[in-house]
PDB file of C-alpha atoms and ligand atoms in Angstrom:
ATOM      1  CA  MET W   1     122.760 -24.808  45.582  1.00 35.00           C
ATOM      2  CA  VAL W   2     122.014 -25.872  49.097  1.00 38.00           C
ATOM      3  CA  ARG W   3     118.346 -25.478  49.846  1.00 42.00           C
ATOM      4  CA  GLN W   4     117.018 -25.701  53.345  1.00 47.00           C
ATOM      5  CA  ARG W   5     113.422 -26.114  54.206  1.00 45.00           C
ATOM      6  CA  GLN W   6     112.433 -26.259  57.792  1.00 44.00           C
ATOM      7  CA  SER W   7     108.916 -25.838  59.032  1.00 40.00           C
ATOM      8  CA  GLU W   8     107.951 -25.265  55.404  1.00 42.00           C
ATOM      9  CA  ASN W   9     110.127 -22.175  55.107  1.00 40.00           C
ATOM     10  CA  PRO W  10     111.284 -22.244  51.490  1.00 36.00           C
ATOM     11  CA  LYS W  11     113.185 -18.993  51.742  1.00 35.00           C
ATOM     12  CA  SER W  12     115.956 -20.126  54.039  1.00 39.00           C
ATOM     13  CA  GLU W  13     119.052 -21.213  52.121  1.00 44.00           C
ATOM     14  CA  THR W  14     121.532 -22.149  54.846  1.00 60.00           C
ATOM     15  CA  ARG W  15     122.173 -25.390  56.638  1.00 74.00           C
ATOM     16  CA  ASN W  16     120.618 -25.625  60.044  1.00 77.00           C
ATOM     17  CA  PRO W  17     123.106 -26.441  62.818  1.00 73.00           C
ATOM     18  CA  LYS W  18     120.281 -27.982  64.847  1.00 92.00           C
ATOM     19  CA  SER W  19     118.957 -30.350  62.195  1.00 97.00           C
ATOM     20  CA  LEU W  20     118.644 -33.966  63.313  1.00 98.00           C
ATOM     21  CA  VAL W  21     117.507 -35.199  59.910  1.00 98.00           C
ATOM     22  CA  GLY W  22     118.856 -34.268  56.493  1.00 98.00           C
ATOM     23  CA  VAL W  23     116.330 -34.770  53.705  1.00 98.00           C
ATOM     24  CA  ILE W  24     118.054 -34.925  50.317  1.00 98.00           C
ATOM     25  CA  MET W  25     116.497 -35.274  46.887  1.00 98.00           C
ATOM     26  CA  GLY W  26     117.994 -35.566  43.439  1.00 98.00           C
ATOM     27  CA  SER W  27     115.851 -32.945  41.767  1.00 97.00           C
ATOM     28  CA  LYS W  28     113.372 -30.222  42.563  1.00 97.00           C
ATOM     29  CA  SER W  29     110.852 -32.423  40.753  1.00 97.00           C
ATOM     30  CA  ASP W  30     111.062 -34.799  43.750  1.00 98.00           C
ATOM     31  CA  TRP W  31     109.889 -32.111  46.168  1.00 98.00           C
ATOM     32  CA  GLU W  32     106.219 -32.605  45.389  1.00 98.00           C
ATOM     33  CA  THR W  33     106.594 -36.112  46.855  1.00 98.00           C
ATOM     34  CA  MET W  34     109.203 -35.363  49.513  1.00 98.00           C
ATOM     35  CA  ARG W  35     107.152 -32.546  50.957  1.00 98.00           C
ATOM     36  CA  ALA W  36     105.342 -35.375  52.783  1.00 98.00           C
ATOM     37  CA  THR W  37     108.587 -36.241  54.609  1.00 98.00           C
ATOM     38  CA  SER W  38     109.151 -32.663  55.683  1.00 98.00           C
ATOM     39  CA  GLU W  39     105.529 -32.249  56.761  1.00 98.00           C
ATOM     40  CA  MET W  40     105.624 -35.367  58.940  1.00 98.00           C
ATOM     41  CA  LEU W  41     108.927 -34.367  60.566  1.00 98.00           C
ATOM     42  CA  THR W  42     107.475 -30.922  61.219  1.00 98.00           C
ATOM     43  CA  ARG W  43     104.342 -32.472  62.715  1.00 98.00           C
ATOM     44  CA  PHE W  44     106.551 -34.293  65.240  1.00 98.00           C
ATOM     45  CA  GLY W  45     108.679 -31.211  65.866  1.00 97.00           C
ATOM     46  CA  VAL W  46     111.834 -32.825  64.481  1.00 98.00           C
ATOM     47  CA  ALA W  47     114.367 -30.253  63.287  1.00 98.00           C
ATOM     48  CA  HIS W  48     115.383 -31.038  59.741  1.00 98.00           C
ATOM     49  CA  GLU W  49     116.682 -29.537  56.551  1.00 98.00           C
ATOM     50  CA  CYS W  50     115.827 -30.299  52.935  1.00 98.00           C
ATOM     51  CA  HIS W  51     118.225 -29.949  50.029  1.00 97.00           C
ATOM     52  CA  VAL W  52     118.360 -30.696  46.341  1.00 98.00           C
ATOM     53  CA  MET W  53     121.582 -32.421  45.340  1.00 97.00           C
ATOM     54  CA  SER W  54     122.318 -35.201  42.934  1.00 97.00           C
ATOM     55  CA  ALA W  55     124.645 -38.195  42.843  1.00 97.00           C
ATOM     56  CA  HIS W  56     125.098 -37.550  39.119  1.00 95.00           C
ATOM     57  CA  ARG W  57     124.705 -33.822  38.606  1.00 96.00           C
ATOM     58  CA  THR W  58     126.404 -32.562  41.781  1.00 97.00           C
ATOM     59  CA  PRO W  59     128.525 -35.496  42.966  1.00 97.00           C
ATOM     60  CA  ALA W  60     130.980 -33.331  44.957  1.00 97.00           C
ATOM     61  CA  LEU W  61     128.165 -31.557  46.806  1.00 97.00           C
ATOM     62  CA  ALA W  62     126.439 -34.856  47.607  1.00 97.00           C
ATOM     63  CA  SER W  63     129.580 -36.474  49.000  1.00 97.00           C
ATOM     64  CA  GLU W  64     130.492 -33.318  50.928  1.00 98.00           C
ATOM     65  CA  PHE W  65     127.027 -33.198  52.512  1.00 98.00           C
ATOM     66  CA  ALA W  66     127.125 -36.844  53.568  1.00 98.00           C
ATOM     67  CA  GLY W  67     130.735 -36.637  54.751  1.00 98.00           C
ATOM     68  CA  THR W  68     130.088 -33.667  57.033  1.00 97.00           C
ATOM     69  CA  ALA W  69     126.551 -34.502  58.209  1.00 98.00           C
ATOM     70  CA  GLU W  70     127.599 -36.348  61.367  1.00 98.00           C
ATOM     71  CA  SER W  71     129.926 -33.566  62.547  1.00 97.00           C
ATOM     72  CA  ARG W  72     127.084 -31.077  62.042  1.00 96.00           C
ATOM     73  CA  GLY W  73     124.777 -33.028  64.365  1.00 97.00           C
ATOM     74  CA  ILE W  74     122.638 -34.764  61.788  1.00 98.00           C
ATOM     75  CA  GLU W  75     121.642 -38.237  62.986  1.00 98.00           C
ATOM     76  CA  ILE W  76     119.727 -39.619  60.005  1.00 98.00           C
ATOM     77  CA  ILE W  77     119.809 -38.953  56.267  1.00 98.00           C
ATOM     78  CA  ILE W  78     116.747 -39.488  54.098  1.00 98.00           C
ATOM     79  CA  ALA W  79     117.660 -39.603  50.411  1.00 98.00           C
ATOM     80  CA  ALA W  80     115.141 -39.638  47.570  1.00 98.00           C
ATOM     81  CA  ALA W  81     115.884 -40.158  43.906  1.00 98.00           C
ATOM     82  CA  GLY W  82     114.299 -41.485  40.757  1.00 98.00           C
ATOM     83  CA  GLY W  83     115.478 -43.529  37.768  1.00 97.00           C
ATOM     84  CA  ALA W  84     119.081 -44.682  38.178  1.00 96.00           C
ATOM     85  CA  ALA W  85     118.687 -43.702  41.800  1.00 95.00           C
ATOM     86  CA  HIS W  86     122.187 -43.835  43.309  1.00 96.00           C
ATOM     87  CA  LEU W  87     121.733 -40.955  45.729  1.00 98.00           C
ATOM     88  CA  ALA W  88     120.969 -42.942  48.882  1.00 98.00           C
ATOM     89  CA  GLY W  89     123.829 -45.341  48.166  1.00 98.00           C
ATOM     90  CA  VAL W  90     126.257 -42.487  47.587  1.00 98.00           C
ATOM     91  CA  MET W  91     125.126 -40.874  50.850  1.00 98.00           C
ATOM     92  CA  ALA W  92     125.642 -44.179  52.672  1.00 98.00           C
ATOM     93  CA  ALA W  93     129.102 -44.568  51.142  1.00 98.00           C
ATOM     94  CA  HIS W  94     130.235 -41.345  52.818  1.00 98.00           C
ATOM     95  CA  THR W  95     128.762 -41.735  56.305  1.00 98.00           C
ATOM     96  CA  VAL W  96     127.999 -44.276  59.001  1.00 98.00           C
ATOM     97  CA  LEU W  97     124.742 -42.481  59.834  1.00 98.00           C
ATOM     98  CA  PRO W  98     121.588 -44.454  59.005  1.00 98.00           C
ATOM     99  CA  VAL W  99     120.458 -43.687  55.453  1.00 98.00           C
ATOM    100  CA  LEU W 100     116.817 -44.161  54.493  1.00 98.00           C
ATOM    101  CA  GLY W 101     116.154 -44.317  50.754  1.00 98.00           C
ATOM    102  CA  VAL W 102     112.924 -43.234  49.092  1.00 98.00           C
ATOM    103  CA  PRO W 103     112.480 -44.364  45.467  1.00 98.00           C
ATOM    104  CA  MET W 104     110.685 -41.754  43.366  1.00 98.00           C
ATOM    105  CA  LYS W 105     107.959 -42.757  40.935  1.00 98.00           C
ATOM    106  CA  SER W 106     109.529 -42.408  37.485  1.00 97.00           C
ATOM    107  CA  ASP W 107     107.887 -41.790  34.126  1.00 96.00           C
ATOM    108  CA  ALA W 108     109.575 -44.671  32.335  1.00 95.00           C
ATOM    109  CA  LEU W 109     109.061 -47.546  34.767  1.00 98.00           C
ATOM    110  CA  ASN W 110     106.729 -46.170  37.434  1.00 97.00           C
ATOM    111  CA  GLY W 111     109.472 -46.216  40.041  1.00 98.00           C
ATOM    112  CA  LEU W 112     110.501 -49.851  39.687  1.00 98.00           C
ATOM    113  CA  ASP W 113     113.864 -48.623  38.368  1.00 98.00           C
ATOM    114  CA  SER W 114     114.215 -46.250  41.356  1.00 98.00           C
ATOM    115  CA  LEU W 115     113.222 -48.996  43.795  1.00 98.00           C
ATOM    116  CA  LEU W 116     115.742 -51.517  42.503  1.00 98.00           C
ATOM    117  CA  ALA W 117     118.541 -48.943  42.256  1.00 98.00           C
ATOM    118  CA  THR W 118     117.937 -47.870  45.848  1.00 98.00           C
ATOM    119  CA  VAL W 119     117.212 -51.196  47.511  1.00 98.00           C
ATOM    120  CA  GLN W 120     119.792 -53.461  45.892  1.00 98.00           C
ATOM    121  CA  MET W 121     122.862 -52.326  47.798  1.00 97.00           C
ATOM    122  CA  PRO W 122     125.672 -54.871  47.901  1.00 97.00           C
ATOM    123  CA  ALA W 123     126.529 -56.206  51.381  1.00 98.00           C
ATOM    124  CA  GLY W 124     128.552 -53.800  53.514  1.00 98.00           C
ATOM    125  CA  ILE W 125     126.886 -50.447  52.857  1.00 98.00           C
ATOM    126  CA  PRO W 126     123.214 -50.546  53.878  1.00 98.00           C
ATOM    127  CA  VAL W 127     120.363 -48.350  52.725  1.00 98.00           C
ATOM    128  CA  ALA W 128     117.003 -48.904  54.420  1.00 98.00           C
ATOM    129  CA  THR W 129     114.600 -48.571  51.510  1.00 98.00           C
ATOM    130  CA  LEU W 130     110.999 -47.425  51.816  1.00 98.00           C
ATOM    131  CA  ALA W 131     108.084 -47.782  49.412  1.00 98.00           C
ATOM    132  CA  ILE W 132     107.934 -45.956  46.080  1.00 98.00           C
ATOM    133  CA  GLY W 133     106.552 -42.420  46.165  1.00 98.00           C
ATOM    134  CA  LYS W 134     104.473 -40.648  48.779  1.00 98.00           C
ATOM    135  CA  ALA W 135     103.933 -43.668  51.056  1.00 98.00           C
ATOM    136  CA  GLY W 136     107.701 -44.093  51.200  1.00 98.00           C
ATOM    137  CA  ALA W 137     108.223 -40.383  51.775  1.00 98.00           C
ATOM    138  CA  THR W 138     105.807 -40.410  54.704  1.00 98.00           C
ATOM    139  CA  ASN W 139     107.185 -43.628  56.157  1.00 98.00           C
ATOM    140  CA  ALA W 140     110.784 -42.417  55.844  1.00 98.00           C
ATOM    141  CA  ALA W 141     109.899 -39.621  58.235  1.00 98.00           C
ATOM    142  CA  LEU W 142     108.109 -42.021  60.581  1.00 98.00           C
ATOM    143  CA  LEU W 143     111.035 -44.442  60.534  1.00 98.00           C
ATOM    144  CA  ALA W 144     113.481 -41.620  61.213  1.00 98.00           C
ATOM    145  CA  ILE W 145     111.250 -40.534  64.100  1.00 98.00           C
ATOM    146  CA  ALA W 146     111.176 -44.101  65.453  1.00 98.00           C
ATOM    147  CA  ILE W 147     114.987 -44.271  65.346  1.00 98.00           C
ATOM    148  CA  LEU W 148     115.351 -40.896  67.061  1.00 98.00           C
ATOM    149  CA  ALA W 149     112.675 -41.893  69.592  1.00 98.00           C
ATOM    150  CA  SER W 150     114.744 -44.822  70.852  1.00 97.00           C
ATOM    151  CA  SER W 151     116.735 -42.327  72.943  1.00 97.00           C
ATOM    152  CA  ARG W 152     114.071 -39.578  73.253  1.00 98.00           C
ATOM    153  CA  PRO W 153     111.125 -40.550  75.478  1.00 98.00           C
ATOM    154  CA  ALA W 154     109.089 -37.456  74.564  1.00 97.00           C
ATOM    155  CA  LEU W 155     109.298 -38.324  70.881  1.00 98.00           C
ATOM    156  CA  ARG W 156     108.378 -41.943  71.599  1.00 98.00           C
ATOM    157  CA  LYS W 157     105.302 -40.722  73.436  1.00 98.00           C
ATOM    158  CA  LYS W 158     104.292 -38.643  70.400  1.00 98.00           C
ATOM    159  CA  LEU W 159     104.804 -41.657  68.147  1.00 98.00           C
ATOM    160  CA  ARG W 160     102.567 -43.808  70.334  1.00 98.00           C
ATOM    161  CA  ALA W 161      99.904 -41.074  70.266  1.00 98.00           C
ATOM    162  CA  PHE W 162     100.148 -40.913  66.463  1.00 98.00           C
ATOM    163  CA  ARG W 163      99.617 -44.681  66.215  1.00 98.00           C
ATOM    164  CA  ALA W 164      96.690 -44.512  68.626  1.00 98.00           C
ATOM    165  CA  GLU W 165      95.115 -41.751  66.560  1.00 97.00           C
ATOM    166  CA  GLN W 166      95.429 -43.846  63.393  1.00 97.00           C
ATOM    167  CA  GLU W 167      93.907 -46.841  65.126  1.00 98.00           C
ATOM    168  CA  LYS W 168      91.005 -44.784  66.431  1.00 98.00           C
ATOM    169  CA  LYS W 169      90.241 -43.499  62.919  1.00 97.00           C
ATOM    170  CA  ILE W 170      90.098 -47.018  61.503  1.00 97.00           C
ATOM    171  CA  ARG W 171      88.016 -48.363  64.370  1.00 98.00           C
ATOM    172  CA  GLU W 172      85.546 -45.517  63.965  1.00 97.00           C
ATOM    173  CA  THR W 173      85.252 -45.873  60.202  1.00 97.00           C
ATOM    174  CA  THR W 174      81.749 -46.572  59.004  1.00 97.00           C
ATOM    175  CA  LEU W 175      80.664 -47.461  55.477  1.00 96.00           C
ATOM    176  CA  ASP W 176      77.597 -46.057  53.719  1.00 91.00           C
TER     177      ASP W 176
HETATM  178  C1  RP5 A 201     116.731 -38.080  39.587  1.00 67.56           C
HETATM  179  O1  RP5 A 201     116.212 -37.988  38.324  1.00 67.56           O
HETATM  180  C2  RP5 A 201     115.859 -37.227  40.456  1.00 67.56           C
HETATM  181  O2  RP5 A 201     115.858 -37.726  41.752  1.00 67.56           O
HETATM  182  C3  RP5 A 201     114.511 -37.285  39.791  1.00 67.56           C
HETATM  183  O3  RP5 A 201     113.642 -38.185  40.454  1.00 67.56           O
HETATM  184  C4  RP5 A 201     114.819 -37.783  38.403  1.00 67.56           C
HETATM  185  C5  RP5 A 201     114.379 -36.811  37.323  1.00 67.56           C
HETATM  186  O4  RP5 A 201     114.967 -35.563  37.570  1.00 67.56           O
HETATM  187  P1  RP5 A 201     114.556 -34.287  36.715  1.00 67.56           P
HETATM  188  O5  RP5 A 201     114.876 -34.620  35.303  1.00 67.56           O
HETATM  189  O6  RP5 A 201     113.074 -34.089  36.951  1.00 67.56           O
HETATM  190  O7  RP5 A 201     115.378 -33.151  37.262  1.00 67.56           O
HETATM  191  O8  RP5 A 201     118.054 -37.660  39.639  1.00 67.56           O
END
């Protein structure tokens, strides 16, 4: 099933022709973490869609999504998976769009398995891999925003404001 979430609307089930970012995850169990990606993209007003599809369980759907993403206007794919996490690599195999991989924290190895499976792509097909779990999910959105912002001055301005806000918070932090 193709599941779209945009602006936290879990009811919509169709692909969004205006999406700039496709957020893909291997299982619904990844959504708790990947919600952070969607929330950050929404915060910056970046149109996106979120789907559950798997390199193992729905290989045809995954390759079809990646293979048609560019023609549908998607500019960046964020792919999250855990364990033997091939999803980002499979996405990258089917598109020349930038693919950002987010390793999910796994029960067995705390995400080290996911990290290595996502990051260790052989030369020729790159996947830009973020940190394990929620930090990676958040940063995947911010990296996607930074890439999009290179040709969108308004988005770049928002990104600078976001950084300034973070800096201000740290500078104003006081300890008891
Ligand atoms: C991966 O297997 C998913 O990305 C998920 O992180 C992991 C476990 O999936 P479930 O068994 O929770 O569906 O494909």
